[in-house]
mmCIF file of C-alpha atoms and ligand atoms in Angstrom:
data_model
loop_
_atom_site.group_PDB
_atom_site.id
_atom_site.type_symbol
_atom_site.label_atom_id
_atom_site.label_comp_id
_atom_site.label_asym_id
_atom_site.label_seq_id
_atom_site.Cartn_x
_atom_site.Cartn_y
_atom_site.Cartn_z
ATOM 1 C CA UNK F 1 82.933 21.016 14.743
ATOM 2 C CA UNK F 2 83.670 24.224 12.885
ATOM 3 C CA UNK F 3 81.108 25.831 10.591
ATOM 4 C CA UNK F 4 81.900 28.428 8.061
ATOM 5 C CA UNK F 5 79.057 30.473 6.693
ATOM 6 C CA UNK F 6 80.202 31.594 3.330
ATOM 7 C CA UNK F 7 78.315 32.731 0.274
ATOM 8 C CA UNK F 8 75.499 30.510 -0.857
ATOM 9 C CA UNK F 9 77.058 28.924 -3.891
ATOM 10 C CA UNK F 10 75.184 25.717 -4.535
ATOM 11 C CA UNK F 11 71.438 26.241 -4.721
ATOM 12 C CA UNK F 12 69.972 22.770 -4.245
ATOM 13 C CA UNK F 13 70.996 19.571 -2.518
ATOM 14 C CA UNK F 14 71.198 16.883 -5.181
ATOM 15 C CA UNK F 15 68.054 14.786 -5.489
ATOM 16 C CA UNK F 16 69.079 11.211 -4.850
ATOM 17 C CA UNK F 17 67.005 9.253 -7.294
ATOM 18 C CA UNK F 18 63.869 9.249 -5.183
ATOM 19 C CA UNK F 19 62.232 12.538 -5.980
ATOM 20 C CA UNK F 20 60.640 13.258 -2.619
ATOM 21 C CA UNK F 21 63.234 11.571 -0.463
ATOM 22 C CA UNK F 22 65.264 14.288 1.205
ATOM 23 C CA UNK F 23 62.493 16.860 1.350
ATOM 24 C CA UNK F 24 60.260 14.576 3.375
ATOM 25 C CA UNK F 25 62.956 13.911 5.901
ATOM 26 C CA UNK F 26 63.636 17.547 6.669
ATOM 27 C CA UNK F 27 59.954 18.303 7.147
ATOM 28 C CA UNK F 28 59.657 15.670 9.820
ATOM 29 C CA UNK F 29 62.759 16.541 11.807
ATOM 30 C CA UNK F 30 62.121 18.172 15.099
ATOM 31 C CA UNK F 31 65.496 19.577 15.788
ATOM 32 C CA UNK F 32 65.461 23.003 17.445
ATOM 33 C CA UNK F 33 69.091 23.704 16.594
ATOM 34 C CA UNK F 34 68.409 23.082 12.920
ATOM 35 C CA UNK F 35 66.244 26.202 12.940
ATOM 36 C CA UNK F 36 69.054 28.442 14.136
ATOM 37 C CA UNK F 37 70.449 28.597 10.659
ATOM 38 C CA UNK F 38 69.706 27.121 7.293
ATOM 39 C CA UNK F 39 72.121 24.406 6.304
ATOM 40 C CA UNK F 40 71.998 25.771 2.785
ATOM 41 C CA UNK F 41 74.095 28.684 4.154
ATOM 42 C CA UNK F 42 76.859 26.364 5.287
ATOM 43 C CA UNK F 43 79.385 25.706 2.568
ATOM 44 C CA UNK F 44 82.247 24.243 4.556
ATOM 45 C CA UNK F 45 82.494 22.086 7.671
ATOM 46 C CA UNK F 46 85.382 20.637 9.578
ATOM 47 C CA UNK F 47 84.920 17.415 11.531
ATOM 48 C CA UNK F 48 87.198 14.992 13.292
ATOM 49 C CA UNK F 49 88.367 12.255 10.948
ATOM 50 C CA UNK F 50 85.503 9.751 10.570
ATOM 51 C CA UNK F 51 85.617 5.945 10.737
ATOM 52 C CA UNK F 52 83.546 3.386 8.859
ATOM 53 C CA UNK F 53 82.104 0.860 11.319
ATOM 54 C CA UNK F 54 80.930 -1.619 8.650
ATOM 55 C CA UNK F 55 82.936 -2.266 5.482
ATOM 56 C CA UNK F 56 83.564 -5.058 2.964
ATOM 57 C CA UNK F 57 87.021 -5.004 1.400
ATOM 58 C CA UNK F 58 87.142 -8.464 -0.278
ATOM 59 C CA UNK F 59 90.533 -9.878 -1.268
ATOM 60 C CA UNK F 60 93.044 -10.060 -4.142
ATOM 61 C CA UNK F 61 92.609 -7.566 -7.021
ATOM 62 C CA UNK F 62 89.328 -6.298 -5.598
ATOM 63 C CA UNK F 63 90.997 -5.525 -2.257
ATOM 64 C CA UNK F 64 93.717 -3.441 -3.917
ATOM 65 C CA UNK F 65 91.095 -1.639 -5.992
ATOM 66 C CA UNK F 66 88.822 -0.650 -3.109
ATOM 67 C CA UNK F 67 91.118 0.107 -0.147
ATOM 68 C CA UNK F 68 92.193 3.562 -1.458
ATOM 69 C CA UNK F 69 88.600 4.865 -1.673
ATOM 70 C CA UNK F 70 88.047 4.212 2.034
ATOM 71 C CA UNK F 71 91.580 5.103 3.159
ATOM 72 C CA UNK F 72 91.369 8.549 1.482
ATOM 73 C CA UNK F 73 89.052 9.773 4.253
ATOM 74 C CA UNK F 74 88.253 7.189 6.939
ATOM 75 C CA UNK F 75 90.836 6.636 9.663
ATOM 76 C CA UNK F 76 89.668 3.148 10.602
ATOM 77 C CA UNK F 77 87.121 0.621 9.432
ATOM 78 C CA UNK F 78 85.511 -2.468 10.882
ATOM 79 C CA UNK F 79 86.280 -5.023 8.169
ATOM 80 C CA UNK F 80 83.687 -7.702 7.549
ATOM 81 C CA UNK F 81 84.902 -11.313 7.563
ATOM 82 C CA UNK F 82 82.650 -12.825 4.848
ATOM 83 C CA UNK F 83 85.460 -13.894 2.526
ATOM 84 C CA UNK F 84 85.452 -17.262 0.859
ATOM 85 C CA UNK F 85 86.495 -19.135 2.999
ATOM 86 C CA UNK F 86 85.475 -16.893 5.921
ATOM 87 C CA UNK F 87 87.825 -15.249 8.408
ATOM 88 C CA UNK F 88 87.218 -17.617 11.326
ATOM 89 C CA UNK F 89 90.254 -17.387 13.556
ATOM 90 C CA UNK F 90 92.623 -14.791 14.918
ATOM 91 C CA UNK F 91 95.315 -16.253 12.627
ATOM 92 C CA UNK F 92 93.019 -15.782 9.569
ATOM 93 C CA UNK F 93 92.270 -12.225 10.684
ATOM 94 C CA UNK F 94 95.979 -11.439 11.175
ATOM 95 C CA UNK F 95 96.839 -12.677 7.677
ATOM 96 C CA UNK F 96 93.924 -10.751 6.124
ATOM 97 C CA UNK F 97 94.910 -7.631 8.034
ATOM 98 C CA UNK F 98 98.423 -7.824 6.554
ATOM 99 C CA UNK F 99 96.963 -8.072 3.033
ATOM 100 C CA UNK F 100 94.825 -4.980 3.724
ATOM 101 C CA UNK F 101 97.797 -3.037 5.101
ATOM 102 C CA UNK F 102 99.766 -3.939 1.957
ATOM 103 C CA UNK F 103 96.931 -2.567 -0.220
ATOM 104 C CA UNK F 104 97.018 0.893 1.405
ATOM 105 C CA UNK F 105 98.262 3.798 -0.697
ATOM 106 C CA UNK F 106 101.789 5.001 0.162
ATOM 107 C CA UNK F 107 101.818 7.038 3.349
ATOM 108 C CA UNK F 108 98.294 5.998 4.397
ATOM 109 C CA UNK F 109 97.691 5.410 8.102
ATOM 110 C CA UNK F 110 94.310 3.744 7.543
ATOM 111 C CA UNK F 111 93.769 1.105 10.222
ATOM 112 C CA UNK F 112 91.682 -2.003 9.519
ATOM 113 C CA UNK F 113 89.818 -3.243 12.606
ATOM 114 C CA UNK F 114 89.347 -6.968 12.132
ATOM 115 C CA UNK F 115 86.366 -9.194 12.893
ATOM 116 C CA UNK F 116 85.811 -12.947 13.070
ATOM 117 C CA UNK F 117 82.988 -14.795 11.323
ATOM 118 C CA UNK F 118 80.772 -16.608 13.808
ATOM 119 C CA UNK F 119 80.082 -20.248 12.942
ATOM 120 C CA UNK F 120 78.510 -23.039 14.925
ATOM 121 C CA UNK F 121 82.041 -24.336 15.532
ATOM 122 C CA UNK F 122 83.435 -21.085 16.969
ATOM 123 C CA UNK F 123 84.670 -21.769 20.514
ATOM 124 C CA UNK F 124 85.086 -19.833 23.755
ATOM 125 C CA UNK F 125 88.829 -20.253 23.172
ATOM 126 C CA UNK F 126 88.508 -18.417 19.797
ATOM 127 C CA UNK F 127 86.777 -15.604 21.676
ATOM 128 C CA UNK F 128 89.500 -15.421 24.293
ATOM 129 C CA UNK F 129 92.206 -15.287 21.629
ATOM 130 C CA UNK F 130 90.290 -12.576 19.779
ATOM 131 C CA UNK F 131 89.882 -10.510 22.936
ATOM 132 C CA UNK F 132 93.578 -10.899 23.746
ATOM 133 C CA UNK F 133 94.710 -9.858 20.268
ATOM 134 C CA UNK F 134 95.108 -6.153 19.632
ATOM 135 C CA UNK F 135 93.538 -6.206 16.168
ATOM 136 C CA UNK F 136 90.305 -8.243 16.420
ATOM 137 C CA UNK F 137 87.536 -5.943 17.607
ATOM 138 C CA UNK F 138 84.323 -7.919 17.193
ATOM 139 C CA UNK F 139 82.628 -11.100 15.997
ATOM 140 C CA UNK F 140 80.070 -11.023 13.172
ATOM 141 C CA UNK F 141 76.883 -13.046 13.185
ATOM 142 C CA UNK F 142 75.396 -14.002 9.812
ATOM 143 C CA UNK F 143 72.296 -16.159 9.705
ATOM 144 C CA UNK F 144 73.116 -19.000 7.279
ATOM 145 C CA UNK F 145 71.818 -18.167 3.810
ATOM 146 C CA UNK F 146 70.976 -14.524 4.573
ATOM 147 C CA UNK F 147 73.453 -12.827 2.250
ATOM 148 C CA UNK F 148 76.769 -12.930 0.351
ATOM 149 C CA UNK F 149 79.031 -15.749 1.618
ATOM 150 C CA UNK F 150 76.828 -16.563 4.556
ATOM 151 C CA UNK F 151 76.593 -20.350 4.033
ATOM 152 C CA UNK F 152 78.994 -20.913 6.941
ATOM 153 C CA UNK F 153 76.771 -18.777 9.173
ATOM 154 C CA UNK F 154 74.614 -19.823 12.090
ATOM 155 C CA UNK F 155 71.513 -22.007 11.639
ATOM 156 C CA UNK F 156 70.539 -22.382 15.267
ATOM 157 C CA UNK F 157 71.288 -19.356 17.447
ATOM 158 C CA UNK F 158 71.096 -21.283 20.712
ATOM 159 C CA UNK F 159 74.061 -23.383 19.605
ATOM 160 C CA UNK F 160 76.288 -20.308 19.781
ATOM 161 C CA UNK F 161 75.080 -19.157 23.203
ATOM 162 C CA UNK F 162 78.312 -20.407 24.835
ATOM 163 C CA UNK F 163 80.200 -18.141 22.427
ATOM 164 C CA UNK F 164 77.977 -15.175 23.390
ATOM 165 C CA UNK F 165 78.666 -15.941 27.027
ATOM 166 C CA UNK F 166 82.418 -15.777 26.410
ATOM 167 C CA UNK F 167 82.015 -12.550 24.390
ATOM 168 C CA UNK F 168 80.018 -10.986 27.192
ATOM 169 C CA UNK F 169 82.721 -11.974 29.662
ATOM 170 C CA UNK F 170 85.554 -10.603 27.502
ATOM 171 C CA UNK F 171 83.710 -7.455 26.379
ATOM 172 C CA UNK F 172 83.955 -8.402 22.698
ATOM 173 C CA UNK F 173 81.109 -6.885 20.649
ATOM 174 C CA UNK F 174 78.662 -9.021 18.667
ATOM 175 C CA UNK F 175 77.886 -7.493 15.270
ATOM 176 C CA UNK F 176 74.592 -8.754 13.913
ATOM 177 C CA UNK F 177 73.205 -9.193 10.460
ATOM 178 C CA UNK F 178 69.763 -8.988 12.010
ATOM 179 C CA UNK F 179 67.470 -10.854 9.658
ATOM 180 C CA UNK F 180 65.611 -14.142 9.708
ATOM 181 C CA UNK F 181 65.724 -16.285 6.590
ATOM 182 C CA UNK F 182 62.503 -18.332 6.931
ATOM 183 C CA UNK F 183 60.824 -18.845 3.559
ATOM 184 C CA UNK F 184 57.418 -17.906 4.939
ATOM 185 C CA UNK F 185 58.577 -14.473 6.135
ATOM 186 C CA UNK F 186 58.346 -11.655 3.607
ATOM 187 C CA UNK F 187 61.853 -10.445 2.683
ATOM 188 C CA UNK F 188 60.924 -6.885 3.654
ATOM 189 C CA UNK F 189 59.961 -8.101 7.154
ATOM 190 C CA UNK F 190 63.094 -10.086 7.897
ATOM 191 C CA UNK F 191 64.665 -7.475 10.150
ATOM 192 C CA UNK F 192 61.550 -6.719 12.187
ATOM 193 C CA UNK F 193 60.960 -10.441 12.769
ATOM 194 C CA UNK F 194 64.591 -10.965 13.811
ATOM 195 C CA UNK F 195 64.221 -8.275 16.458
ATOM 196 C CA UNK F 196 61.007 -9.759 17.761
ATOM 197 C CA UNK F 197 62.073 -13.421 17.741
ATOM 198 C CA UNK F 198 65.788 -13.313 18.513
ATOM 199 C CA UNK F 199 67.300 -9.988 19.466
ATOM 200 C CA UNK F 200 65.272 -9.400 22.598
ATOM 201 C CA UNK F 201 65.925 -12.982 23.706
ATOM 202 C CA UNK F 202 69.698 -12.591 23.270
ATOM 203 C CA UNK F 203 69.676 -9.255 25.068
ATOM 204 C CA UNK F 204 67.783 -10.643 28.064
ATOM 205 C CA UNK F 205 70.000 -13.700 28.302
ATOM 206 C CA UNK F 206 73.259 -11.722 27.907
ATOM 207 C CA UNK F 207 72.480 -8.271 29.312
ATOM 208 C CA UNK F 208 76.111 -7.099 29.358
ATOM 209 C CA UNK F 209 76.912 -8.308 25.825
ATOM 210 C CA UNK F 210 77.868 -5.387 23.576
ATOM 211 C CA UNK F 211 75.771 -5.639 20.430
ATOM 212 C CA UNK F 212 75.584 -3.716 17.185
ATOM 213 C CA UNK F 213 72.545 -4.154 14.987
ATOM 214 C CA UNK F 214 74.314 -3.665 11.690
ATOM 215 C CA UNK F 215 72.812 -1.712 8.781
ATOM 216 C CA UNK F 216 69.536 -0.893 10.547
ATOM 217 C CA UNK F 217 66.828 -0.451 7.918
ATOM 218 C CA UNK F 218 63.508 -0.091 9.728
ATOM 219 C CA UNK F 219 61.669 2.091 12.215
ATOM 220 C CA UNK F 220 61.345 -1.117 14.265
ATOM 221 C CA UNK F 221 65.139 -1.355 14.542
ATOM 222 C CA UNK F 222 65.454 2.300 15.493
ATOM 223 C CA UNK F 223 62.759 2.015 18.174
ATOM 224 C CA UNK F 224 64.372 -1.096 19.591
ATOM 225 C CA UNK F 225 67.905 0.320 19.728
ATOM 226 C CA UNK F 226 66.709 3.613 21.201
ATOM 227 C CA UNK F 227 64.865 1.980 24.040
ATOM 228 C CA UNK F 228 66.649 -1.287 24.879
ATOM 229 C CA UNK F 229 68.636 -1.297 28.101
ATOM 230 C CA UNK F 230 72.271 -2.328 27.974
ATOM 231 C CA UNK F 231 75.118 -1.751 25.568
ATOM 232 C CA UNK F 232 73.458 -1.768 22.160
ATOM 233 C CA UNK F 233 74.028 0.368 19.065
ATOM 234 C CA UNK F 234 73.269 0.358 15.342
ATOM 235 C CA UNK F 235 75.133 1.320 12.213
ATOM 236 C CA UNK F 236 73.264 3.109 9.430
ATOM 237 C CA UNK F 237 74.331 3.053 5.778
ATOM 238 C CA UNK F 238 74.151 6.039 3.481
ATOM 239 C CA UNK F 239 72.062 4.191 0.901
ATOM 240 C CA UNK F 240 69.360 3.367 3.446
ATOM 241 C CA UNK F 241 69.323 7.072 4.384
ATOM 242 C CA UNK F 242 69.075 8.193 0.768
ATOM 243 C CA UNK F 243 66.564 5.842 -0.758
ATOM 244 C CA UNK F 244 63.263 4.142 -0.185
ATOM 245 C CA UNK F 245 62.361 0.899 -1.890
ATOM 246 C CA UNK F 246 61.007 2.632 -4.984
ATOM 247 C CA UNK F 247 64.667 3.081 -5.923
ATOM 248 C CA UNK F 248 64.805 -0.638 -6.699
ATOM 249 C CA UNK F 249 62.232 -0.290 -9.437
ATOM 250 C CA UNK F 250 62.622 3.235 -10.765
ATOM 251 C CA UNK F 251 61.946 2.982 -14.508
ATOM 252 C CA UNK F 252 63.064 -0.666 -14.472
ATOM 253 C CA UNK F 253 64.890 -3.087 -12.232
ATOM 254 C CA UNK F 254 67.867 -1.367 -10.549
ATOM 255 C CA UNK F 255 70.450 -3.949 -9.519
ATOM 256 C CA UNK F 256 72.830 -1.307 -8.162
ATOM 257 C CA UNK F 257 70.295 -0.476 -5.473
ATOM 258 C CA UNK F 258 69.995 -4.095 -4.399
ATOM 259 C CA UNK F 259 71.505 -4.863 -1.021
ATOM 260 C CA UNK F 260 70.610 -6.849 2.072
ATOM 261 C CA UNK F 261 68.808 -6.004 4.205
ATOM 262 C CA UNK F 262 66.695 -4.512 1.429
ATOM 263 C CA UNK F 263 65.979 -0.798 1.260
ATOM 264 C CA UNK F 264 62.560 -0.276 2.866
ATOM 265 C CA UNK F 265 59.511 2.010 2.710
ATOM 266 C CA UNK F 266 59.732 5.798 2.973
ATOM 267 C CA UNK F 267 58.519 5.812 6.585
ATOM 268 C CA UNK F 268 61.471 3.619 7.534
ATOM 269 C CA UNK F 269 63.924 5.829 5.638
ATOM 270 C CA UNK F 270 62.610 8.835 7.547
ATOM 271 C CA UNK F 271 63.054 7.029 10.859
ATOM 272 C CA UNK F 272 66.663 6.238 9.910
ATOM 273 C CA UNK F 273 67.377 9.869 8.988
ATOM 274 C CA UNK F 274 65.809 11.041 12.237
ATOM 275 C CA UNK F 275 67.970 8.583 14.233
ATOM 276 C CA UNK F 276 71.220 9.334 12.399
ATOM 277 C CA UNK F 277 70.754 13.090 12.784
ATOM 278 C CA UNK F 278 69.433 12.956 16.362
ATOM 279 C CA UNK F 279 72.789 13.065 18.127
ATOM 280 C CA UNK F 280 71.925 9.806 19.938
ATOM 281 C CA UNK F 281 75.254 8.096 20.521
ATOM 282 C CA UNK F 282 73.772 4.653 19.845
ATOM 283 C CA UNK F 283 73.758 5.415 16.122
ATOM 284 C CA UNK F 284 76.896 5.664 14.044
ATOM 285 C CA UNK F 285 78.236 5.496 10.521
ATOM 286 C CA UNK F 286 78.703 2.133 8.796
ATOM 287 C CA UNK F 287 78.636 2.239 5.005
ATOM 288 C CA UNK F 288 78.305 -1.503 4.350
ATOM 289 C CA UNK F 289 80.133 -0.618 1.137
ATOM 290 C CA UNK F 290 80.103 -4.022 -0.582
ATOM 291 C CA UNK F 291 81.704 -4.165 -4.037
ATOM 292 C CA UNK F 292 80.653 -6.761 -6.601
ATOM 293 C CA UNK F 293 81.784 -6.777 -10.249
ATOM 294 C CA UNK F 294 79.333 -5.032 -12.593
ATOM 295 C CA UNK F 295 78.577 -8.296 -14.406
ATOM 296 C CA UNK F 296 77.700 -10.010 -11.104
ATOM 297 C CA UNK F 297 75.254 -7.209 -10.220
ATOM 298 C CA UNK F 298 73.711 -6.966 -13.687
ATOM 299 C CA UNK F 299 72.872 -10.638 -13.924
ATOM 300 C CA UNK F 300 69.794 -12.891 -13.875
ATOM 301 C CA UNK F 301 70.742 -13.657 -10.263
ATOM 302 C CA UNK F 302 72.456 -10.462 -9.187
ATOM 303 C CA UNK F 303 74.558 -10.150 -6.027
ATOM 304 C CA UNK F 304 73.441 -8.054 -3.077
ATOM 305 C CA UNK F 305 75.703 -5.164 -2.140
ATOM 306 C CA UNK F 306 76.184 -1.467 -2.885
ATOM 307 C CA UNK F 307 79.640 -0.018 -3.469
ATOM 308 C CA UNK F 308 79.399 3.348 -1.725
ATOM 309 C CA UNK F 309 83.008 3.984 -0.653
ATOM 310 C CA UNK F 310 83.995 6.388 -3.482
ATOM 311 C CA UNK F 311 81.566 9.094 -2.264
ATOM 312 C CA UNK F 312 80.477 7.855 1.147
ATOM 313 C CA UNK F 313 81.219 10.758 3.508
ATOM 314 C CA UNK F 314 80.156 13.258 0.839
ATOM 315 C CA UNK F 315 76.764 11.561 0.449
ATOM 316 C CA UNK F 316 76.254 11.383 4.211
ATOM 317 C CA UNK F 317 76.983 15.138 4.311
ATOM 318 C CA UNK F 318 74.357 15.721 1.656
ATOM 319 C CA UNK F 319 71.771 13.707 3.629
ATOM 320 C CA UNK F 320 72.575 15.612 6.846
ATOM 321 C CA UNK F 321 72.394 18.895 4.979
ATOM 322 C CA UNK F 322 68.965 18.045 3.562
ATOM 323 C CA UNK F 323 67.810 17.233 7.103
ATOM 324 C CA UNK F 324 69.129 20.572 8.429
ATOM 325 C CA UNK F 325 71.489 18.637 10.688
ATOM 326 C CA UNK F 326 75.054 19.186 9.469
ATOM 327 C CA UNK F 327 75.972 20.010 13.064
ATOM 328 C CA UNK F 328 75.190 16.384 13.974
ATOM 329 C CA UNK F 329 77.429 14.823 11.325
ATOM 330 C CA UNK F 330 80.577 14.770 13.438
ATOM 331 C CA UNK F 331 78.948 12.828 16.275
ATOM 332 C CA UNK F 332 77.507 10.250 13.919
ATOM 333 C CA UNK F 333 80.606 9.894 11.726
ATOM 334 C CA UNK F 334 83.503 10.451 14.105
ATOM 335 C CA UNK F 335 82.555 10.240 17.803
ATOM 336 C CA UNK F 336 79.847 7.698 18.631
ATOM 337 C CA UNK F 337 81.628 4.752 16.972
ATOM 338 C CA UNK F 338 84.982 5.022 18.769
ATOM 339 C CA UNK F 339 83.172 5.700 22.063
ATOM 340 C CA UNK F 340 81.134 2.500 21.688
ATOM 341 C CA UNK F 341 84.178 0.399 20.759
ATOM 342 C CA UNK F 342 86.331 1.965 23.489
ATOM 343 C CA UNK F 343 88.819 3.371 20.980
ATOM 344 C CA UNK F 344 90.266 6.887 20.924
ATOM 345 C CA UNK F 345 88.609 9.554 18.808
ATOM 346 C CA UNK F 346 90.840 10.853 16.029
ATOM 347 C CA UNK F 347 92.651 14.100 16.712
ATOM 348 C CA UNK F 348 93.013 15.139 13.056
ATOM 349 C CA UNK F 349 90.218 16.838 11.156
ATOM 350 C CA UNK F 350 88.866 16.645 7.659
ATOM 351 C CA UNK F 351 87.164 19.442 5.767
ATOM 352 C CA UNK F 352 84.078 18.996 3.644
ATOM 353 C CA UNK F 353 83.087 21.677 1.183
ATOM 354 C CA UNK F 354 80.098 22.230 -1.010
ATOM 355 C CA UNK F 355 81.292 21.729 -4.533
ATOM 356 C CA UNK F 356 80.287 20.045 -7.758
ATOM 357 C CA UNK F 357 82.011 16.884 -8.864
ATOM 358 C CA UNK F 358 81.043 13.629 -10.500
ATOM 359 C CA UNK F 359 81.221 10.203 -8.895
ATOM 360 C CA UNK F 360 83.019 8.017 -11.468
ATOM 361 C CA UNK F 361 80.753 5.898 -13.694
ATOM 362 C CA UNK F 362 82.951 2.880 -13.028
ATOM 363 C CA UNK F 363 86.039 1.921 -11.044
ATOM 364 C CA UNK F 364 88.511 -0.662 -12.363
ATOM 365 C CA UNK F 365 89.174 -3.718 -10.214
ATOM 366 C CA UNK F 366 91.607 -6.113 -11.909
ATOM 367 C CA UNK F 367 89.759 -7.513 -14.936
ATOM 368 C CA UNK F 368 86.418 -6.294 -13.574
ATOM 369 C CA UNK F 369 84.700 -2.975 -13.152
ATOM 370 C CA UNK F 370 82.630 -1.737 -10.222
ATOM 371 C CA UNK F 371 79.708 0.664 -10.399
ATOM 372 C CA UNK F 372 79.726 2.991 -7.379
ATOM 373 C CA UNK F 373 76.675 4.403 -5.637
ATOM 374 C CA UNK F 374 75.480 7.585 -7.459
ATOM 375 C CA UNK F 375 77.741 6.745 -10.430
ATOM 376 C CA UNK F 376 77.899 9.801 -12.683
ATOM 377 C CA UNK F 377 75.983 11.889 -10.103
ATOM 378 C CA UNK F 378 76.984 14.927 -8.063
ATOM 379 C CA UNK F 379 77.053 14.408 -4.269
ATOM 380 C CA UNK F 380 77.215 18.197 -3.791
ATOM 381 C CA UNK F 381 79.966 17.935 -1.164
ATOM 382 C CA UNK F 382 83.625 17.061 -1.499
ATOM 383 C CA UNK F 383 86.519 16.446 0.860
ATOM 384 C CA UNK F 384 88.846 19.389 0.477
ATOM 385 C CA UNK F 385 91.417 18.516 3.118
ATOM 386 C CA UNK F 386 92.023 15.244 4.914
HETATM 387 O O1 DOR S 401 74.077 -6.253 0.562
HETATM 388 C C1 DOR S 401 74.914 -6.875 1.240
HETATM 389 N N1 DOR S 401 76.130 -7.176 0.741
HETATM 390 N N2 DOR S 401 74.584 -7.251 2.468
HETATM 391 C C2 DOR S 401 75.388 -8.050 3.181
HETATM 392 O O2 DOR S 401 75.007 -8.396 4.272
HETATM 393 C C3 DOR S 401 76.646 -8.564 2.622
HETATM 394 C C4 DOR S 401 77.149 -7.697 1.575
HETATM 395 C C5 DOR S 401 78.242 -8.359 0.741
HETATM 396 O O3 DOR S 401 79.167 -8.917 1.322
HETATM 397 O O4 DOR S 401 78.168 -8.275 -0.491
HETATM 398 ZN ZN1 ZN S 402 77.797 -5.911 5.317
#
């Protein structure tokens, strides 16, 4: 990664809604290299092209509206299969992949990496076909009822153990929405309870199964992934790095900060920042950018999901800067993910520069509009060459 120390142009990293958020994180970081220079002196960095290891692209008009925001900077993305109906088979994934490729801007080489949606009727044969295809890269586990379009998900994990066995055998990663849905478990505890009740059991039973704990949100998840033996990793979203749960209630109810798993307490946010900026290769970038129309978010029963793609890499840069860890951004964004998935790292680079710009207030999507993360705000960094 190339650093350029130029004049200090931009005085302050942008405060991201939670007044104390980024300051707290940098205080806690114990990163000797961060002390070699102040990240506020760095105004330009060059990193290998990043990938997004967790992305929702939807379908139809929404698909065409959102693909360009990701394709402008990310080389590849793991595309979530929670369409309605879900992407269950290799044939479904192939057809969806073609629709995504058709939605790319002219000249784009963005590559969608497809996933299948795990149901209780998924078979070992489906797994074999997925492993033999050159475009399905993983299978996604949703607990039934946990989130958007998860009704076809799994109710009883033991029923899909034969599928896990086949995935372990074929080296196909299991991507987990790691939450329990029991009504007696507090919604803020769903991830920690999933780890305790299910994740450890799966890991022991299938020690060679490659697993990704998607959108890790708690210190519990970080501790588990750091210390578990075997091939396990976690993606971390930019919104969980930027905000603590106060952001859901700041001056009123904030539907555009509502996602699942929910944003957690400040101590969890700090643990996520520490993990993302640690250089540990088990942690990598996954935005979980999940567009919903504005009216569906701002409703008496609003949808879960944050549309972060329009400023994703810029906001990650701002978080890493605030943590004094810009030198760790390339590993997190561009190296650890491909290494885990066994894919080549990109050769091309992108350049990020400190500069002022405004995230659009809204983005048109057919007859709907989307409200991006930090709408109207200044991420403080922009992509100057990609
Ligand atoms: O907030 C979320 N939105 N979490 C998910 O797990 C799904 C996603 C979506 O598809 O909207
Ligand atoms: Zn997701």
